Structure formats: structure tokens, C-alpha cells
CSV table of C-alpha atoms in Angstrom, one decimal:
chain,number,residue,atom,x,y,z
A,1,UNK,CA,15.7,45.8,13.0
A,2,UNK,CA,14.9,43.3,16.2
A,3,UNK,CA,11.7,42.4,13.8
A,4,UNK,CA,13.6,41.4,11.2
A,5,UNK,CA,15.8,39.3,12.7
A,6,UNK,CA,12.8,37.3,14.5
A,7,UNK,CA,11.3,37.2,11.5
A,8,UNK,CA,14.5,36.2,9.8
A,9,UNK,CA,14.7,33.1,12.7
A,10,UNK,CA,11.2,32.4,12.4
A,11,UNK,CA,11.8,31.7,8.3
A,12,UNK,CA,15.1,29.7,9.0
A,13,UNK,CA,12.6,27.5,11.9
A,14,UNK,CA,10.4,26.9,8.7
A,15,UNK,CA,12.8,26.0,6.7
A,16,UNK,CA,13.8,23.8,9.1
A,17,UNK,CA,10.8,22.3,9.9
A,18,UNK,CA,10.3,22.0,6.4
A,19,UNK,CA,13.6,19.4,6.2
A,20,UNK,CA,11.9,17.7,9.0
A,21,UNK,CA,8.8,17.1,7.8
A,22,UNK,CA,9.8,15.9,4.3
A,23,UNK,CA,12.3,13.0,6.4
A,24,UNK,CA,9.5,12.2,8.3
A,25,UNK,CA,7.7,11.2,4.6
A,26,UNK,CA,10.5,9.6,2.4
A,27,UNK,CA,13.1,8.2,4.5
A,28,UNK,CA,12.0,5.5,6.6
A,29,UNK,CA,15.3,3.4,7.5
A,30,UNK,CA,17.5,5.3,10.5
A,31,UNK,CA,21.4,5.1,11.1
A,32,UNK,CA,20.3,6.1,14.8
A,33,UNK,CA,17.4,6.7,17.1
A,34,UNK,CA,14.9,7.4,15.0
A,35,UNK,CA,14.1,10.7,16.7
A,36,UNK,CA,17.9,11.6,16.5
A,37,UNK,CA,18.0,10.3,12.5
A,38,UNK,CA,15.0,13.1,12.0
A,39,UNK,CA,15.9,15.9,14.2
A,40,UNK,CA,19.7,16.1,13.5
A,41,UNK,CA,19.6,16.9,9.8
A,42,UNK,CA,17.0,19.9,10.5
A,43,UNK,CA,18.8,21.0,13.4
A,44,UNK,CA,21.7,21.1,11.9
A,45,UNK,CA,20.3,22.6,8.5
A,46,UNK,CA,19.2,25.1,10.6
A,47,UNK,CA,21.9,26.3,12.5
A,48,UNK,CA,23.9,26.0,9.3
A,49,UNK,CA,21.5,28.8,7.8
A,50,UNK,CA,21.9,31.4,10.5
A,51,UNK,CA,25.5,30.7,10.6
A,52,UNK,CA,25.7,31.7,7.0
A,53,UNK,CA,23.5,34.6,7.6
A,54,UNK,CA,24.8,36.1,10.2
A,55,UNK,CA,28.3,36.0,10.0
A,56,UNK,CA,29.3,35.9,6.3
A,57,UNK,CA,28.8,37.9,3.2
A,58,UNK,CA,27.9,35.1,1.0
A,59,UNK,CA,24.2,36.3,0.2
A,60,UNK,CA,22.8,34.0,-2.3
A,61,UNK,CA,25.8,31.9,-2.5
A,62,UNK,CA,25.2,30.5,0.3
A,63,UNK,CA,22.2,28.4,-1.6
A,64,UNK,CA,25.4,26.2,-3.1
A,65,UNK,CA,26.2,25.0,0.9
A,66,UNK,CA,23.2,24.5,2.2
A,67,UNK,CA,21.8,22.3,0.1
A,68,UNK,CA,24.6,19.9,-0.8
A,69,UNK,CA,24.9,19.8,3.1
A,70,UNK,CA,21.3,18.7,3.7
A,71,UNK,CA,21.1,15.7,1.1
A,72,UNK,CA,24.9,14.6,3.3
A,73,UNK,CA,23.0,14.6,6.7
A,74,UNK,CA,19.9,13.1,5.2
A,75,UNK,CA,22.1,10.6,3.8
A,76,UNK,CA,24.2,10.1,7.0
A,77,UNK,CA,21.5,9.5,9.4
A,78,UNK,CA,19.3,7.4,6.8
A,79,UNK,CA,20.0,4.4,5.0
A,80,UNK,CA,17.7,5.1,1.7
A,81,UNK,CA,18.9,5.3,-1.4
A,82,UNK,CA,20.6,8.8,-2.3
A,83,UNK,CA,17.5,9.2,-4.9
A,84,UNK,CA,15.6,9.4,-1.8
A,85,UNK,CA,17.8,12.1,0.0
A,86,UNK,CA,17.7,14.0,-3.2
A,87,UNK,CA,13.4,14.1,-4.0
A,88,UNK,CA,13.2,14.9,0.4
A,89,UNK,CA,15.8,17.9,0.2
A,90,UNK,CA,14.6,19.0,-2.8
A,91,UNK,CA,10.8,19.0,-2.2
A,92,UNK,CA,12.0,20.5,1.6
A,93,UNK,CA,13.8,23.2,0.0
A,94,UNK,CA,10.9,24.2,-2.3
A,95,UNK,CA,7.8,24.1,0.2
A,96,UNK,CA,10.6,25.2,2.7
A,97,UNK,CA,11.7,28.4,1.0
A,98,UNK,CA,11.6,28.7,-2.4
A,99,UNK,CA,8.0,28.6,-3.7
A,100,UNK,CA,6.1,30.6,-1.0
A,101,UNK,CA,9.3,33.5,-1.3
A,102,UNK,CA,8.3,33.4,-5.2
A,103,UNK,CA,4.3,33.3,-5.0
A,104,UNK,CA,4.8,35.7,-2.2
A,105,UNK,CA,7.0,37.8,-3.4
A,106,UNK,CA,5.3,38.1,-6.9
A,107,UNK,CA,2.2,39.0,-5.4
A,108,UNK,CA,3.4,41.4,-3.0
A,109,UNK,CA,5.1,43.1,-5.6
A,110,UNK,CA,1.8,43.5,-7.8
A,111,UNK,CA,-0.3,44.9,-4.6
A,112,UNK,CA,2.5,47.1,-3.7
A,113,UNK,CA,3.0,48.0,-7.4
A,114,UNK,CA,6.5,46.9,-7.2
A,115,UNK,CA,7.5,48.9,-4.1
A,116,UNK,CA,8.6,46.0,-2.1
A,117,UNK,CA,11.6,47.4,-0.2
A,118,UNK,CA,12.2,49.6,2.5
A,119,UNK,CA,15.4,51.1,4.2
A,120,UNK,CA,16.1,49.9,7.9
A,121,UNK,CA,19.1,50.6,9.4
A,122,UNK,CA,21.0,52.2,5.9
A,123,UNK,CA,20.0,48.7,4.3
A,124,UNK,CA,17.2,47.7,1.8
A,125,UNK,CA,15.5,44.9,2.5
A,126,UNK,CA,12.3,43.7,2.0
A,127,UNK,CA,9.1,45.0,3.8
A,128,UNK,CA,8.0,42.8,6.7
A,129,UNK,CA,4.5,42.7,5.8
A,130,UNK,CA,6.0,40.4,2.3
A,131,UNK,CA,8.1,38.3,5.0
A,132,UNK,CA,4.8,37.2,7.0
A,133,UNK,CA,2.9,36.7,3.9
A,134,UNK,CA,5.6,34.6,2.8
A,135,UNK,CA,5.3,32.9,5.9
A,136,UNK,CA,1.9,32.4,5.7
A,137,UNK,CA,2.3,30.5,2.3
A,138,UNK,CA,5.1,28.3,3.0
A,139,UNK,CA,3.1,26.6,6.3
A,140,UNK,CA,0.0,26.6,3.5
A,141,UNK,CA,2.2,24.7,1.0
A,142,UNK,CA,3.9,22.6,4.0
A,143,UNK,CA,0.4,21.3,5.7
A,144,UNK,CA,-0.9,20.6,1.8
A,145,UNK,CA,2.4,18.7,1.1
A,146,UNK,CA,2.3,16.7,4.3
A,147,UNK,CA,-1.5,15.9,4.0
A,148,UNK,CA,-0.5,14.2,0.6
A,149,UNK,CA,2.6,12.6,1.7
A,150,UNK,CA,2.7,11.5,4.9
A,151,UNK,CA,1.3,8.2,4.1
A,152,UNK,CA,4.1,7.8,0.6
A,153,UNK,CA,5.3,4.4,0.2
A,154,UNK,CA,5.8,4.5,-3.5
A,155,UNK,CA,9.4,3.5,-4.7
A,156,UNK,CA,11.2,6.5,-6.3
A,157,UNK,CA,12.9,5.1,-9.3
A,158,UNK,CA,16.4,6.5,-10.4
A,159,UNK,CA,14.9,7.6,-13.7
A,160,UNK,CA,12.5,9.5,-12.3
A,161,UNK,CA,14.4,11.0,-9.5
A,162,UNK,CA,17.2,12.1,-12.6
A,163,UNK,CA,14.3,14.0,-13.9
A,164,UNK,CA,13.7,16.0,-10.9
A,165,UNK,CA,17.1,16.5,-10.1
A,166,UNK,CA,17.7,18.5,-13.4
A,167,UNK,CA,14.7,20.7,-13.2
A,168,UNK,CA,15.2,21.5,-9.7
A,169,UNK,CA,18.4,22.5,-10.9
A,170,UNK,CA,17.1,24.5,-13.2
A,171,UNK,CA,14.8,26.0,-10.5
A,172,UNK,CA,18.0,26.5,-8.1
A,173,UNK,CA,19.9,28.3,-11.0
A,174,UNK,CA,16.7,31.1,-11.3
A,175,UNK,CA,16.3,31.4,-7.3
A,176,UNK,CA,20.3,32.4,-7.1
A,177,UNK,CA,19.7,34.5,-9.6
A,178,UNK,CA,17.2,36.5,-7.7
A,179,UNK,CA,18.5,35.9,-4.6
A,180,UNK,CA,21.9,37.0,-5.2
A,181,UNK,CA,21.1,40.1,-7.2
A,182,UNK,CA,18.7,41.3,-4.7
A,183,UNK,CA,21.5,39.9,-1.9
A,184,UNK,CA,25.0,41.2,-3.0
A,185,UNK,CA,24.2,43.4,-6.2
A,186,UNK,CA,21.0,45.1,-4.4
A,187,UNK,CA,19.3,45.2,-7.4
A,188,UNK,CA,15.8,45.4,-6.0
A,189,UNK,CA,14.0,44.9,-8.7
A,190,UNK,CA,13.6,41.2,-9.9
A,191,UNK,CA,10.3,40.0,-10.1
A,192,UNK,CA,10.8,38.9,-13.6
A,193,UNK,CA,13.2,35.8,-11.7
A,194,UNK,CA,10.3,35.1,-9.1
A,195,UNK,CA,8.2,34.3,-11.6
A,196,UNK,CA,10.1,32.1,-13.3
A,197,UNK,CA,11.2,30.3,-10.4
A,198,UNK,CA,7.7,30.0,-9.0
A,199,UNK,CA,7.0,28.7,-12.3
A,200,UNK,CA,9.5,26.6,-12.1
A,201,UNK,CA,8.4,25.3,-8.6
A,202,UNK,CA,5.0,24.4,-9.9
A,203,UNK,CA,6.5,22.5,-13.0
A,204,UNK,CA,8.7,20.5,-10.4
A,205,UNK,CA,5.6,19.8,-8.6
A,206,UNK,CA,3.8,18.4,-11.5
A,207,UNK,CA,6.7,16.2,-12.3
A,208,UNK,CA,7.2,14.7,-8.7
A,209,UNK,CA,3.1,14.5,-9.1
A,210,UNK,CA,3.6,12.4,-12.2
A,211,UNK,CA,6.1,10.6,-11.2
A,212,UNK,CA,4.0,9.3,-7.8
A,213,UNK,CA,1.0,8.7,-10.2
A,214,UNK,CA,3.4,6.3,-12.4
A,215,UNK,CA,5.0,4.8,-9.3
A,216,UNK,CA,1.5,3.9,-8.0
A,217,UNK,CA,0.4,2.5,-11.7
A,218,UNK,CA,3.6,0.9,-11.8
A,219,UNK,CA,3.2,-0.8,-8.5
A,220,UNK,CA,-0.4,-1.6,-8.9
A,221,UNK,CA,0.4,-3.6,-12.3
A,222,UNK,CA,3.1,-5.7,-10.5
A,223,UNK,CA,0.5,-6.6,-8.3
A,224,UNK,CA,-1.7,-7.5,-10.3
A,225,UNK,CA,0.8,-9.8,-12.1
A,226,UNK,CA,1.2,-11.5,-8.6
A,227,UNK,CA,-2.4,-11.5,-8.6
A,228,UNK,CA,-3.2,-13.4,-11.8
A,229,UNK,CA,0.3,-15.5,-11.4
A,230,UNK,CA,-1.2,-16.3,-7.3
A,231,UNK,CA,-4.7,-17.2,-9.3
A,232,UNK,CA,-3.1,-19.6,-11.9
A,233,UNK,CA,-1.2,-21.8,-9.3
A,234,UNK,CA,-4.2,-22.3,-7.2
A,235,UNK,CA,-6.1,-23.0,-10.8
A,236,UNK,CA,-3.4,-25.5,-11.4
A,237,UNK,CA,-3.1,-27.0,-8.6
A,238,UNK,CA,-7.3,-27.9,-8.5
A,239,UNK,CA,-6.9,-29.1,-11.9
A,240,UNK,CA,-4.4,-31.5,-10.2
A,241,UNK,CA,-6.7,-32.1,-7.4
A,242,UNK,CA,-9.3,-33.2,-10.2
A,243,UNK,CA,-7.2,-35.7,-12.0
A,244,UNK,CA,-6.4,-37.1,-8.6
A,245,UNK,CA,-9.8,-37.2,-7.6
A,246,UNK,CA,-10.7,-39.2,-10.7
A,247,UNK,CA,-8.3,-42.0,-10.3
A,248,UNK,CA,-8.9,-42.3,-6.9
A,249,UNK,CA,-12.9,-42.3,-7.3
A,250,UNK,CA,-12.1,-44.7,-10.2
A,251,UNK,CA,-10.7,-47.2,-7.6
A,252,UNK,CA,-13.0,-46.4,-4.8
A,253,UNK,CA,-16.1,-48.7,-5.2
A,254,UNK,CA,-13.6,-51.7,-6.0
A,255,UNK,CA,-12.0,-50.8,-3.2
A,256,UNK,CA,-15.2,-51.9,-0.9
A,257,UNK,CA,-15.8,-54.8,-2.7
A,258,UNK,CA,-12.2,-55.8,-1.5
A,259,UNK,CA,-12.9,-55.1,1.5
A,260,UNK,CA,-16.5,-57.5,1.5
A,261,UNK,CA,-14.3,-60.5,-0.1
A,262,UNK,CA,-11.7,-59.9,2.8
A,263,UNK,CA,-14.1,-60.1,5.4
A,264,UNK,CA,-15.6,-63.0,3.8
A,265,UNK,CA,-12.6,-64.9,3.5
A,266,UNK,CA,-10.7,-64.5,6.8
A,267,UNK,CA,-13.3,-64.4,9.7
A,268,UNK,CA,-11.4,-63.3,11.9
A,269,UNK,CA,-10.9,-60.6,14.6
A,270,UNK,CA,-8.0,-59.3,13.1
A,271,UNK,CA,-9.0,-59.4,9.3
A,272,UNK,CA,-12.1,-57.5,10.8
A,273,UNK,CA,-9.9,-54.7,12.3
A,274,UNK,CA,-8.1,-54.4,9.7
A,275,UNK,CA,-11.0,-53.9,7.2
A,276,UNK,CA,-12.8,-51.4,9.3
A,277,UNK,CA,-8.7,-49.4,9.4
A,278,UNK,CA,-9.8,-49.5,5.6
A,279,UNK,CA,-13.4,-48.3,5.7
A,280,UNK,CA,-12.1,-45.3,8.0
A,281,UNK,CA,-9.4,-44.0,5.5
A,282,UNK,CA,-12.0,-44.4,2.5
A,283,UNK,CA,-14.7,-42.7,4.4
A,284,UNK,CA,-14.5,-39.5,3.0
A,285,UNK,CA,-15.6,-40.2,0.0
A,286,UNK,CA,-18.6,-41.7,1.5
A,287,UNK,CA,-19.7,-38.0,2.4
A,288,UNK,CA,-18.2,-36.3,-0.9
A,289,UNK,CA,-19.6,-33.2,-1.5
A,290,UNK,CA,-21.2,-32.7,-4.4
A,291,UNK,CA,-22.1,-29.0,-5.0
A,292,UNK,CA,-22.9,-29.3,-9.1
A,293,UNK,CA,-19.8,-28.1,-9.8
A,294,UNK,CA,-17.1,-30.4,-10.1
A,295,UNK,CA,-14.3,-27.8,-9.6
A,296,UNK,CA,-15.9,-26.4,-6.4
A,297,UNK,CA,-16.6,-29.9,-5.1
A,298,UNK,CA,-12.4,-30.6,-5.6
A,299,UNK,CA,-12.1,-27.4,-3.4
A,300,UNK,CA,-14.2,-27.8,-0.6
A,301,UNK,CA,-13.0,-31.1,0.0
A,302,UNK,CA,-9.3,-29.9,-0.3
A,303,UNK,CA,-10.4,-27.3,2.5
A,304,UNK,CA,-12.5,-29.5,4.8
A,305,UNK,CA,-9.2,-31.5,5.2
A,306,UNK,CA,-7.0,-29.0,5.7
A,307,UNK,CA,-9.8,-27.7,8.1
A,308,UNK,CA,-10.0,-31.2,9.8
A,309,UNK,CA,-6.3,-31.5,10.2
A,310,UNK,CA,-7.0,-28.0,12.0
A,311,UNK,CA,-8.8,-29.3,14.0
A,312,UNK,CA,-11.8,-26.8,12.9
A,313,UNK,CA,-15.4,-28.2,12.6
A,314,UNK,CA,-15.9,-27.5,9.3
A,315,UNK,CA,-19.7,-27.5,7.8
A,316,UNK,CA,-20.7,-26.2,3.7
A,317,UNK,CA,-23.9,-26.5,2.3
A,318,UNK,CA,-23.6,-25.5,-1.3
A,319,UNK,CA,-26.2,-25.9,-4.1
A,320,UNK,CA,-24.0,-24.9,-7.3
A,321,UNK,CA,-26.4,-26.6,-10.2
A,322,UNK,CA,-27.0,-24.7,-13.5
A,323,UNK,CA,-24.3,-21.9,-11.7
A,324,UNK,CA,-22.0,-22.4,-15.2
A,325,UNK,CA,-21.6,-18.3,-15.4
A,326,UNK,CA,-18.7,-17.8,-12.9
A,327,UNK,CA,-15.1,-18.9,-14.7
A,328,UNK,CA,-13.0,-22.0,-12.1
A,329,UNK,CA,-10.2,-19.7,-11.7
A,330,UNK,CA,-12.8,-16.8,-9.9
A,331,UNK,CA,-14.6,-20.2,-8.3
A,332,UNK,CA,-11.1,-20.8,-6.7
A,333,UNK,CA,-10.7,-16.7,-6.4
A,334,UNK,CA,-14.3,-16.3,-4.1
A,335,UNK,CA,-14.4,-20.1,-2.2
A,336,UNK,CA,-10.6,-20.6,-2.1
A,337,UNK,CA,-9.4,-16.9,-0.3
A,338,UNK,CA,-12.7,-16.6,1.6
A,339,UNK,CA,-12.1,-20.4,3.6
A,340,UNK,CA,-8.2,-19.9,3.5
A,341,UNK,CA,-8.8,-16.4,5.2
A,342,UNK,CA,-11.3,-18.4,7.4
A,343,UNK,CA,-9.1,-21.3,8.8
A,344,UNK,CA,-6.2,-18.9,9.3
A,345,UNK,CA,-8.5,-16.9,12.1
A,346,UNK,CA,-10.1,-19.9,13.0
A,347,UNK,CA,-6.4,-21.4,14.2
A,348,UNK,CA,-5.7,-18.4,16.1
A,349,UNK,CA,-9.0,-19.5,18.2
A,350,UNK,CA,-9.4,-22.6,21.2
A,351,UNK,CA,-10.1,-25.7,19.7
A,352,UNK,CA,-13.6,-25.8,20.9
A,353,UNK,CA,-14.4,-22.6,19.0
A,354,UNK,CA,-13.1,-23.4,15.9
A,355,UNK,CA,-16.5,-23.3,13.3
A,356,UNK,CA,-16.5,-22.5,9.6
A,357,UNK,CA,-19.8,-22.6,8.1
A,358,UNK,CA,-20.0,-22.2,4.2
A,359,UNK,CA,-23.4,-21.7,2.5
A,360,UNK,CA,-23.9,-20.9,-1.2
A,361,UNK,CA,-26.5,-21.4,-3.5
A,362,UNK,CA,-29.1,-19.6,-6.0
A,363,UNK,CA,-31.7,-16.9,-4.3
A,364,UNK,CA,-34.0,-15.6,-6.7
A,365,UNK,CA,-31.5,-14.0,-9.8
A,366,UNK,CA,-28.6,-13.9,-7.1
A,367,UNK,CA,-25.9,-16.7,-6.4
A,368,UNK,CA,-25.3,-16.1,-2.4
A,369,UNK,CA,-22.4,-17.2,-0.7
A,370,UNK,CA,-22.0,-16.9,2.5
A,371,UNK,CA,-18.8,-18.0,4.5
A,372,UNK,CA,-18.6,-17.2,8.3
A,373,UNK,CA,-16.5,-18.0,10.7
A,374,UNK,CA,-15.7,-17.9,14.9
A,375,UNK,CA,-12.7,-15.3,14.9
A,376,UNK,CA,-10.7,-12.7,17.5
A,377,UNK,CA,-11.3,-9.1,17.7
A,378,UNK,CA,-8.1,-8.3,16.1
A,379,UNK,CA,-7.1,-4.8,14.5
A,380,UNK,CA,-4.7,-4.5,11.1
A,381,UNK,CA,-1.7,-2.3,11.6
A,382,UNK,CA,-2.4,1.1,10.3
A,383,UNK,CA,-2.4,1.3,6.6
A,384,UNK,CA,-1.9,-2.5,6.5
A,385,UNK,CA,-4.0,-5.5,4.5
A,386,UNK,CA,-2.9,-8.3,6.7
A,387,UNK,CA,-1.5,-9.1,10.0
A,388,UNK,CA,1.1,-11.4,8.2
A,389,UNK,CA,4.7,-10.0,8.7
A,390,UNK,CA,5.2,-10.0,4.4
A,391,UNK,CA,2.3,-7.7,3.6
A,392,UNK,CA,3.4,-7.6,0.1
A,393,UNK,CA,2.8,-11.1,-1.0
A,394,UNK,CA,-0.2,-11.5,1.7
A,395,UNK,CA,-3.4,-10.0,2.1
A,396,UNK,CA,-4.7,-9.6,-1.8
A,397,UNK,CA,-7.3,-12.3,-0.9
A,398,UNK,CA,-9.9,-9.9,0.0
A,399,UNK,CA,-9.2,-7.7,-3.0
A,400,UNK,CA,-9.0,-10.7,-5.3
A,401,UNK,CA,-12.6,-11.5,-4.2
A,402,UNK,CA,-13.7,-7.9,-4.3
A,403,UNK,CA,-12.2,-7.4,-8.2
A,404,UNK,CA,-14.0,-11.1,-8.8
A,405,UNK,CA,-17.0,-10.2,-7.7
A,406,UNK,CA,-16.9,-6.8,-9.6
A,407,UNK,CA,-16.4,-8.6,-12.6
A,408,UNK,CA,-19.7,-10.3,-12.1
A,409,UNK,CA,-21.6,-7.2,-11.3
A,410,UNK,CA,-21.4,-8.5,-7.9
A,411,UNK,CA,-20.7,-7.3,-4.5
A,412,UNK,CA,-18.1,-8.6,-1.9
A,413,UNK,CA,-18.9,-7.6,1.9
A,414,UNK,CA,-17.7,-8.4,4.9
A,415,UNK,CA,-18.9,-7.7,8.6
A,416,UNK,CA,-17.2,-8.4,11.7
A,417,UNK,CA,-20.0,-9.0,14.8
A,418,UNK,CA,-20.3,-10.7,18.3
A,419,UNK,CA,-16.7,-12.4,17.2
A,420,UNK,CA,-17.9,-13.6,14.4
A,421,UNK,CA,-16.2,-12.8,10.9
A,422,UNK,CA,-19.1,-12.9,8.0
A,423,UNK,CA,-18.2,-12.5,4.1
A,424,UNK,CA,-21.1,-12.3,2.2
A,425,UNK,CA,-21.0,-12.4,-1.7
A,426,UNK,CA,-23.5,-11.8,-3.7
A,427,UNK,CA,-23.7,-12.6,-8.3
A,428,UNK,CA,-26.7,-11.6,-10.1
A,429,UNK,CA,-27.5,-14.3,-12.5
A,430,UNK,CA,-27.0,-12.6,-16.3
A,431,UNK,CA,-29.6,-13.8,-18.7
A,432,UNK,CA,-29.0,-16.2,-21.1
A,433,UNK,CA,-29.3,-13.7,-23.9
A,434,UNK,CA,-26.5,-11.4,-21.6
A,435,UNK,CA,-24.3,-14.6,-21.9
């Protein structure tokens, strides 16, 4: 009998653990210490569970306790939604208890041709060789579970967690079933219920399954929308930089000859002065860039100021002429991201190391770019795109590329050497009959 009640501990530890291990996935915001928030609804599950055991008759009623009482201390030590609570005691009671005592169980019973009992002590219980198999298969099903799920950050909607809900208590309603006829009626034979409730495990598996499939195709497609909607305002706002550009070109060359007739006119020291003031403030257009692209020359001059304000030296030599495959918006998707990623590291760096150097151009059938910059040895957060504090909204720039790249046929690469950051970019040129 002293076997049986370790093994009886060593399930309830499981079970436990199981509880545990399932927190540790889904609910992510603690009441408490976050070591207390986790180990306080296991531990207390647990000892729960051999209260029940041990010193009442309830058998397989006992499943109508337990269960409410784990989604209350998940609940009460965690600040996520009760949909949460619900999918981490649910899934914890399945890999926990339910599906390896019904796969187990089941197959036992067909090795053993349905002798599966034995009398110890003037009771019937099960044979201990089905308890370690059982065992066996739960930490099987738990170290599968956690390799898929300890990394879950998919919201649970409240539609899909209703759905769960009512076929696990469907599930719950079969394991009672079995449980409490084997428990208080000691009928011993009911394999026909462990079926069905393995079954039944394995259907609410699929669900959850589904559900974390949709979640993630639901969450990719918002951000996607964020995508296109981040893409169209910087397309906008270069089509503004273009109008401006072309009134302020349009003034530009009288503005000189202003200038000449003021000199001309007032001879004098301060008239002078005042002129060259002038010629400063116009000098950037005096080294325009002009990459054969009109929309790429509007962006690399937006960025060389904001670069220059920086205080970043700031250097592109860019040969865009007869490049009229690539779309503006993915222009401002490969140029705008890659220099905006660029002077972000850049202003992390001393003044007198802050260099951006921006090459593009056509290389046999290939447009190149090339965008490198002087840049920290600095390592993303785990399971992080960004060091920014709102990962949500930042850190798409390097997809964005990659996907605009992709649409080209192209590759997007980047290499991190000697503290330099290099992204490399690289468009094979369709033939004219391709476009």
C-alpha cells in the first residue's frame, strides 16, 4: 500500500507542476511576487488534492472542487482576464491529469486485456505498473505542451475561449463519469469512458490549436494593416516633400540673382554679411542630390537633414537612372527604414563616430543598395524586434524591407561587424518583356 500512496503523491506533484507550468505560459501580469503569484496556486492546488483524497469520501466528485478552485487562485494571484485563467486551468488539468490517465489507461487495458485492477489491502485499485505509465505520458504531454507554449503571446479572444470552455466541459462531464464509477461505484470496467474522454482531450487540443493558429493570423493581419497604413503616411508625407521642393526650387535661382542685385546695390560690409547669411541657408540646394529618381532624391535630402541636425556625417552616392521597376511607396519602404534605423544607432554613438554611408546603384542585372553605418554592440531583448520600449508599433522596419524586397525577387541582409551595422539589398532587374 506505501507504493501507492507515493505514487498517489507523485501524480498529485504532477498535477501540480502541471498548474505551474501552464501559469508560467498564459498569465503574465502578478498580484504579488512573481514567484509567489506562480507557486501559490500550484501549491495550493496541490495540497487541496491530497486533502480531498485522503480524508474524504468524495471520489470523483471531488473533480467539481478542484477545478473551480484553481481558475479562483489563478485569478487571485494574476491580473489576466478570466478567459485566461480558464484556457491555463483547463489545458493544466488536461496535460495534468486527464489525457495521459485516458491514453494510459486505454492502452494498459488492451495489453492487459482489460485486467487492469488488483486487490491491495481489501480494495481494488488500479495496478501500479498503469500508474507509472500514466506518469510517464503526462511529463511526455507536459514537456511537448511547454516546448509549444512557453514562448505564447497570442491574445485569447472571449469567443474562442467560450468554445473551449464548453468542450472541456464536455470532456469533464466523461472523466467524472469514469472516475466516479470506478471511484465510488467500483465498477472496474470503463474503458468505453476513457476513450471518449481521451478523445475528447485530443479534440480540445485541436481547438485550442486552431484557435492559436487564428490568433496568430489574426494578429499578423493587424499588423500588416499598421504596416501598409505606416507605409502610406511616409508615402504622403514625400509627396508633400515634393510639392514643397518644387516651389522652393521654383524660387531658388531668382533667389541668387537677388542676392547679386543686393550686393550690387549696397556695397557695404553689412549688405555683404547679410547676403552671404543668405547664400548659407540656400546652400543646400547647391549640392541637391540628384539620384534619377525624383522621389528618392526628396528622401535622401529629408534624411541628410535630419542626419545633419544629428549631428551625423552623412554621405549617399546613389545612381537611380532607368531604375523605374521599384513602386515610391517600397522606394520609401527600403531607403526610408534602412537610414531611419541608421541615424537612430548612429545617435546612440559619440559625435565623432557618427557616419552613415548610403550607396545604391545598378551592378550587372542587380540594383545594390548598400546602407552602413557606425553603431554599438547592442543585443535585442529575447524574442524582441526592437530595443524601443513599444515593440508593437516599432521594429516592422526590417520586416517592411525584407517583405519589399521579396516582392522584387530580391533579398534583404544585414551583418553586424567590427561595430559596424551593414544592410545590404539586393533587386534583380526583370526584363522588359517580365514588366
Amino acid at each position: 500500500m506505501e507504493l501507492y500512496n507515493a505514487l498517489d503523491i507523485i501524480a498529485t506533484i504532477t498535477e501540480s507542476f502541471a498548474l505551474y507550468v501552464m501559469i508560467g505560459c498564459f498569465c503574465k501580469q502578478p498580484r504579488f511576487h512573481p514567484a509567489v503569484s506562480r507557486l501559490l496556486p500550484a501549491v495550493s492546488y496541490g495540497i487541496l488534492v491530497l486533502l480531498l483524497t485522503h480524508l474524504t469520501d468524495l471520489g470523483g466528485i471531488k473533480l467539481f472542487i478542484i477545478y473551480p478552485f484553481a481558475i479562483v487562485m489563478a485569478k487571485i494571484c494574476y491580473r489576466s482576464p478570466l478567459r485566461y485563467c480558464l484556457v491555463t486551468v483547463e489545458l493544466s488539468y488536461i496535460l495534468g491529469s486527464t489525457l495521459s490517465e485516458a491514453v494510459g489507461i486505454s492502452l494498459m487495458s488492451w495489453i492487459y486485456h482489460g485486467d487492469t485492477t488488483t486487490q491491495v489491502g481489501g480494495e481494488v485499485l488500479l495496478k501500479w505498473q498503469i500508474y507509472v505509465v500514466v506518469l510517464l505520458l503526462r511529463c511526455v504531454f507536459l514537456a511537448i505542451a511547454y516546448g509549444l507554449l512557453r514562448n505564447f503571446q497570442y491574445q485569447i479572444q472571449t469567443k474562442d475561449a467560450a468554445i473551449l470552455t464548453v468542450s472541456f466541459l464536455l470532456l469533464l462531464a466523461f472523466n467524472f463519469a469514469s472516475t466516479y464509477n470506478f471511484l465510488n461505484l467500483n465498477i472496474e470496467n470503463t474503458l468505453l469512458l476513457d476513450l471518449i474522454t481521451a478523445v475528447l482531450c485530443v479534440f480540445f487540443m485541436v481547438l485550442f490549436l486552431y484557435s492559436k493558429n487564428v490568433s496568430y493570423l489574426r494578429e499578423q493581419e493587424q499588423r500588416d494593416k499598421m504596416r501598409i497604413a505606416q507605409l502610406q503616411q511616409q508615402y504622403a508625407y514625400y509627396q508633400d516633400k515634393i510639392k514643397d521642393e518644387e516651389r522652393i526650387r521654383s524660387i531658388y535661382h531668382d533667389m541668387k540673382n537677388h542676392l547679386l542685385v543686393l550686393e550690387s546695390k549696397q556695397n557695404t560690409e553689412e549688405t555683404r554679411q547679410m547676403a552671404q547669411e543668405l547664400r548659407t541657408q540656400i546652400a543646400d540646394y547647391e549640392d541637391y542630390v540628384h539620384t534619377g529618381n525624383e522621389f528618392l532624391d526628396i528622401i535622401l535630402k529629408d534624411k541628410s537633414e535630419k542626419a545633419r541636425e544629428k549631428h551625423i556625417d552623412f554621405s549617399a552616392v546613389v545612381d537611380f537612372e532607368g531604375v523605374n521597376f521599384i513602386e515610391p511607396l517600397d522606394i520609401s519602404t527600403l531607403f526610408g527604414n534602412g537610414i531611419d534605423n541608421a541615424i537612430e544607432a548612429c545617435e546612440k554613438l559619440r559625435e565623432e563616430d557618427r557616419i552613415i554611408l548610403v550607396k545604391a546603384g545598378k551592378v550587372q542585372n542587380f540594383v545594390s543598395i548598400l546602407i552602413e553605418n557606425n553603431c554599438t554592440v547592442e543585443a535585442l531583448p529575447k524574442g524582441r524586434r526592437t530595443t524601443k520600449a513599444d515593440s508593437l508599433l516599432h521594429g516592422f522596419g526590417l520586416s517592411n524591407m525584407q517583405k519589399a524586397a521579396e516582392k522584387y525577387g530580391g533579398t534583404c541582409t544585414t551583418k553586424r561587424a567590427d561595430e559596424k551595422f551593414i544592410l545590404k539589398i539586393l533587386l534583380p532587374i526583370p526584363n522588359v518583356e517580365e514588366r
